[in-house]
mmCIF file of C-alpha atoms in Angstrom:
data_model
loop_
_atom_site.group_PDB
_atom_site.id
_atom_site.type_symbol
_atom_site.label_atom_id
_atom_site.label_comp_id
_atom_site.label_asym_id
_atom_site.label_seq_id
_atom_site.Cartn_x
_atom_site.Cartn_y
_atom_site.Cartn_z
ATOM 1 C CA MET A 256 15.717 -14.688 -9.991
ATOM 2 C CA ILE A 257 12.284 -13.922 -11.255
ATOM 3 C CA LYS A 258 10.702 -14.499 -7.666
ATOM 4 C CA HIS A 259 13.320 -12.078 -6.446
ATOM 5 C CA THR A 260 12.594 -9.524 -8.779
ATOM 6 C CA PHE A 261 8.631 -9.803 -8.232
ATOM 7 C CA GLY A 262 9.499 -9.400 -4.359
ATOM 8 C CA MET A 263 11.381 -6.078 -5.385
ATOM 9 C CA ALA A 264 8.638 -4.691 -7.233
ATOM 10 C CA ALA A 265 6.329 -5.405 -4.576
ATOM 11 C CA LEU A 266 8.805 -3.295 -2.246
ATOM 12 C CA ILE A 267 8.772 -0.699 -4.828
ATOM 13 C CA ILE A 268 5.419 -0.627 -4.994
ATOM 14 C CA ALA A 269 4.405 -0.187 -1.276
ATOM 15 C CA CYS A 270 6.790 2.765 -1.308
ATOM 16 C CA ALA A 271 5.363 4.360 -4.176
ATOM 17 C CA GLY A 272 2.080 4.405 -2.710
ATOM 18 C CA ALA A 273 3.188 5.519 0.807
ATOM 19 C CA MET A 274 4.749 8.587 -1.452
ATOM 20 C CA THR A 275 1.459 9.210 -3.395
ATOM 21 C CA ALA A 276 -1.204 9.070 -0.262
ATOM 22 C CA LEU A 277 -2.383 12.299 0.420
ATOM 23 C CA PRO A 278 -4.531 13.148 3.125
ATOM 24 C CA THR A 279 -8.519 12.831 3.135
ATOM 25 C CA SER A 280 -11.075 12.376 5.276
ATOM 26 C CA ASN A 281 -12.048 8.869 6.290
ATOM 27 C CA ALA A 282 -15.650 10.112 6.124
ATOM 28 C CA ARG A 283 -14.752 11.036 1.868
ATOM 29 C CA ALA A 284 -12.900 7.653 1.029
ATOM 30 C CA ALA A 285 -15.795 5.563 3.287
ATOM 31 C CA GLU A 286 -18.180 6.944 0.865
ATOM 32 C CA ALA A 287 -16.183 6.247 -2.488
ATOM 33 C CA SER A 288 -18.268 2.837 -2.976
ATOM 34 C CA VAL A 289 -18.178 2.843 -6.908
ATOM 35 C CA LYS A 290 -15.879 0.234 -8.462
ATOM 36 C CA CYS A 291 -14.774 0.480 -12.145
ATOM 37 C CA ASP A 292 -13.156 -1.762 -14.462
ATOM 38 C CA LEU A 293 -10.587 -1.509 -17.139
ATOM 39 C CA VAL A 294 -9.575 -2.963 -20.101
ATOM 40 C CA TYR A 295 -6.935 -2.301 -22.059
ATOM 41 C CA ASN A 296 -4.394 -2.807 -24.460
ATOM 42 C CA LEU A 297 -0.878 -1.076 -24.336
ATOM 43 C CA SER A 298 2.376 -1.082 -26.603
ATOM 44 C CA GLY A 299 5.848 0.580 -25.603
ATOM 45 C CA TRP A 300 9.400 0.301 -25.323
ATOM 46 C CA SER A 301 11.973 1.117 -22.622
ATOM 47 C CA LEU A 302 15.803 1.612 -22.506
ATOM 48 C CA ILE A 303 16.400 3.588 -19.360
ATOM 49 C CA TYR A 304 13.406 5.981 -19.900
ATOM 50 C CA LYS A 305 10.282 4.152 -20.283
ATOM 51 C CA HIS A 306 7.282 5.077 -22.868
ATOM 52 C CA ALA A 307 3.840 3.139 -23.676
ATOM 53 C CA GLU A 308 0.736 3.851 -24.977
ATOM 54 C CA GLY A 309 -2.687 2.052 -25.368
ATOM 55 C CA THR A 310 -6.052 2.208 -25.099
ATOM 56 C CA GLY A 311 -8.976 1.010 -23.168
ATOM 57 C CA THR A 312 -12.464 0.954 -22.035
ATOM 58 C CA VAL A 313 -13.555 1.456 -18.024
ATOM 59 C CA THR A 314 -17.130 0.255 -16.907
ATOM 60 C CA CYS A 315 -18.291 1.012 -13.480
ATOM 61 C CA SER A 316 -20.604 -0.514 -11.220
ATOM 62 C CA ASN A 317 -22.435 2.675 -11.217
ATOM 63 C CA GLY A 318 -23.404 2.065 -15.239
ATOM 64 C CA GLN A 319 -21.028 4.588 -16.460
ATOM 65 C CA ARG A 320 -18.577 3.877 -19.137
ATOM 66 C CA ALA A 321 -15.676 5.183 -21.158
ATOM 67 C CA ASN A 322 -13.376 4.747 -23.954
ATOM 68 C CA VAL A 323 -9.920 5.987 -22.280
ATOM 69 C CA LYS A 324 -6.367 6.644 -23.393
ATOM 70 C CA ILE A 325 -3.257 5.375 -21.591
ATOM 71 C CA ALA A 326 -0.093 6.586 -21.666
ATOM 72 C CA VAL A 327 2.723 5.342 -19.327
ATOM 73 C CA VAL A 328 6.415 7.481 -19.077
ATOM 74 C CA GLY A 329 9.142 6.941 -16.509
ATOM 75 C CA GLY A 330 12.679 5.750 -15.946
ATOM 76 C CA GLY A 331 14.766 3.478 -14.417
ATOM 77 C CA LEU A 332 17.114 0.392 -15.003
ATOM 78 C CA THR A 333 14.807 -0.896 -17.833
ATOM 79 C CA ALA A 334 14.980 -2.641 -21.656
ATOM 80 C CA GLY A 335 12.963 -4.160 -23.716
ATOM 81 C CA LYS A 336 9.774 -3.781 -26.289
ATOM 82 C CA TYR A 337 6.339 -5.249 -25.450
ATOM 83 C CA HIS A 338 2.773 -5.182 -25.774
ATOM 84 C CA ILE A 339 -0.169 -6.378 -23.669
ATOM 85 C CA ASP A 340 -3.597 -7.334 -25.382
ATOM 86 C CA ASN A 341 -6.992 -7.499 -23.346
ATOM 87 C CA GLY A 342 -4.926 -6.289 -19.838
ATOM 88 C CA LYS A 343 -7.364 -5.859 -17.031
ATOM 89 C CA GLY A 344 -7.389 -3.432 -14.274
ATOM 90 C CA GLU A 345 -9.774 -2.869 -11.295
ATOM 91 C CA ILE A 346 -10.183 0.769 -10.132
ATOM 92 C CA SER A 347 -11.309 1.156 -6.602
ATOM 93 C CA LYS A 348 -12.457 4.207 -4.422
ATOM 94 C CA VAL A 349 -14.089 6.121 -6.731
ATOM 95 C CA HIS A 350 -17.296 8.093 -6.472
ATOM 96 C CA ASP A 351 -17.692 8.823 -10.136
ATOM 97 C CA ILE A 352 -16.188 8.119 -13.160
ATOM 98 C CA ALA A 353 -14.429 11.207 -13.321
ATOM 99 C CA ASP A 354 -12.124 10.410 -10.947
ATOM 100 C CA ILE A 355 -10.654 7.401 -12.718
ATOM 101 C CA TYR A 356 -8.785 10.381 -14.692
ATOM 102 C CA GLY A 357 -5.160 11.565 -14.073
ATOM 103 C CA ASN A 358 -1.784 10.375 -13.176
ATOM 104 C CA TYR A 359 -1.192 7.500 -11.013
ATOM 105 C CA ALA A 360 2.356 6.395 -9.538
ATOM 106 C CA GLN A 361 3.746 3.525 -10.915
ATOM 107 C CA ALA A 362 6.640 1.465 -9.681
ATOM 108 C CA GLY A 363 7.571 -2.144 -11.052
ATOM 109 C CA ALA A 364 9.685 -5.085 -11.846
ATOM 110 C CA GLU A 365 9.361 -6.315 -15.309
ATOM 111 C CA ALA A 366 10.512 -9.872 -16.283
ATOM 112 C CA GLY A 367 9.494 -11.870 -19.569
ATOM 113 C CA VAL A 368 11.058 -12.894 -22.882
ATOM 114 C CA VAL A 369 8.657 -13.469 -25.777
ATOM 115 C CA LYS A 370 5.539 -14.140 -23.226
ATOM 116 C CA SER A 371 5.657 -10.925 -21.203
ATOM 117 C CA GLY A 372 3.521 -10.416 -18.091
ATOM 118 C CA THR A 373 2.639 -7.479 -15.794
ATOM 119 C CA ALA A 374 0.647 -6.988 -12.279
ATOM 120 C CA GLN A 375 0.957 -3.663 -10.651
ATOM 121 C CA LEU A 376 -0.449 -1.832 -7.893
ATOM 122 C CA LEU A 377 -0.567 2.092 -8.900
ATOM 123 C CA THR A 378 -2.318 4.710 -6.909
ATOM 124 C CA LYS A 379 -3.663 8.134 -7.443
ATOM 125 C CA GLY A 380 -4.548 9.723 -3.681
ATOM 126 C CA THR A 381 -6.980 7.258 -1.936
ATOM 127 C CA THR A 382 -8.030 5.720 -5.459
ATOM 128 C CA SER A 383 -5.924 2.362 -6.435
ATOM 129 C CA LEU A 384 -5.480 0.651 -9.549
ATOM 130 C CA ALA A 385 -4.492 -2.943 -9.952
ATOM 131 C CA LEU A 386 -3.176 -3.892 -13.197
ATOM 132 C CA SER A 387 -2.628 -7.405 -14.865
ATOM 133 C CA GLY A 388 -1.884 -8.433 -18.344
ATOM 134 C CA THR A 389 0.071 -10.852 -20.658
ATOM 135 C CA GLY A 390 1.520 -9.620 -23.945
ATOM 136 C CA GLU A 391 4.609 -10.686 -25.889
ATOM 137 C CA GLY A 392 7.987 -9.275 -26.085
ATOM 138 C CA VAL A 393 11.126 -8.888 -24.237
ATOM 139 C CA ASN A 394 11.390 -6.563 -21.219
ATOM 140 C CA LEU A 395 13.740 -6.739 -18.096
ATOM 141 C CA GLY A 396 14.325 -4.159 -15.067
ATOM 142 C CA ILE A 397 12.906 -2.058 -12.707
ATOM 143 C CA SER A 398 11.186 1.234 -13.133
ATOM 144 C CA VAL A 399 9.411 4.533 -11.738
ATOM 145 C CA GLY A 400 7.075 6.382 -13.280
ATOM 146 C CA LYS A 401 3.502 7.478 -13.831
ATOM 147 C CA PHE A 402 0.682 5.713 -15.620
ATOM 148 C CA THR A 403 -1.658 8.383 -16.992
ATOM 149 C CA ILE A 404 -5.818 7.974 -18.097
ATOM 150 C CA SER A 405 -7.257 10.544 -19.924
ATOM 151 C CA ARG A 406 -10.422 11.028 -21.877
ATOM 152 C CA LYS A 407 -10.580 9.627 -25.742
#
């Protein structure tokens, strides 16, 4: 069951990525060589509507660093309450730390009881954010929404 759920998550993520792709020149995308890493804590709940908030730190390969706020909102067939501690994210195809801020399209499938886990690929134009993390709680379902990174 869980294997099937994560297969469905991959399909949903691929569709969300295709829907949010914005036209951009190949030259501009090729120049985006800065990679940023996100370490975050997040807690939230869902019952059809999904809501989570957290904080994190972004460190980029060009030496830039920022403390950030994270908000997740969306909807779908979900239910649960959870938290993720010391989650990791990799942000690619950015020119500068300013490119990390904004809304990323999110789609995923969650399944967990007591020990909760997540792995997602989110997009914002040509910028990608790969998230992974583990925590505790109960969560089950499929959701679509947005993952927002803003200045703290």
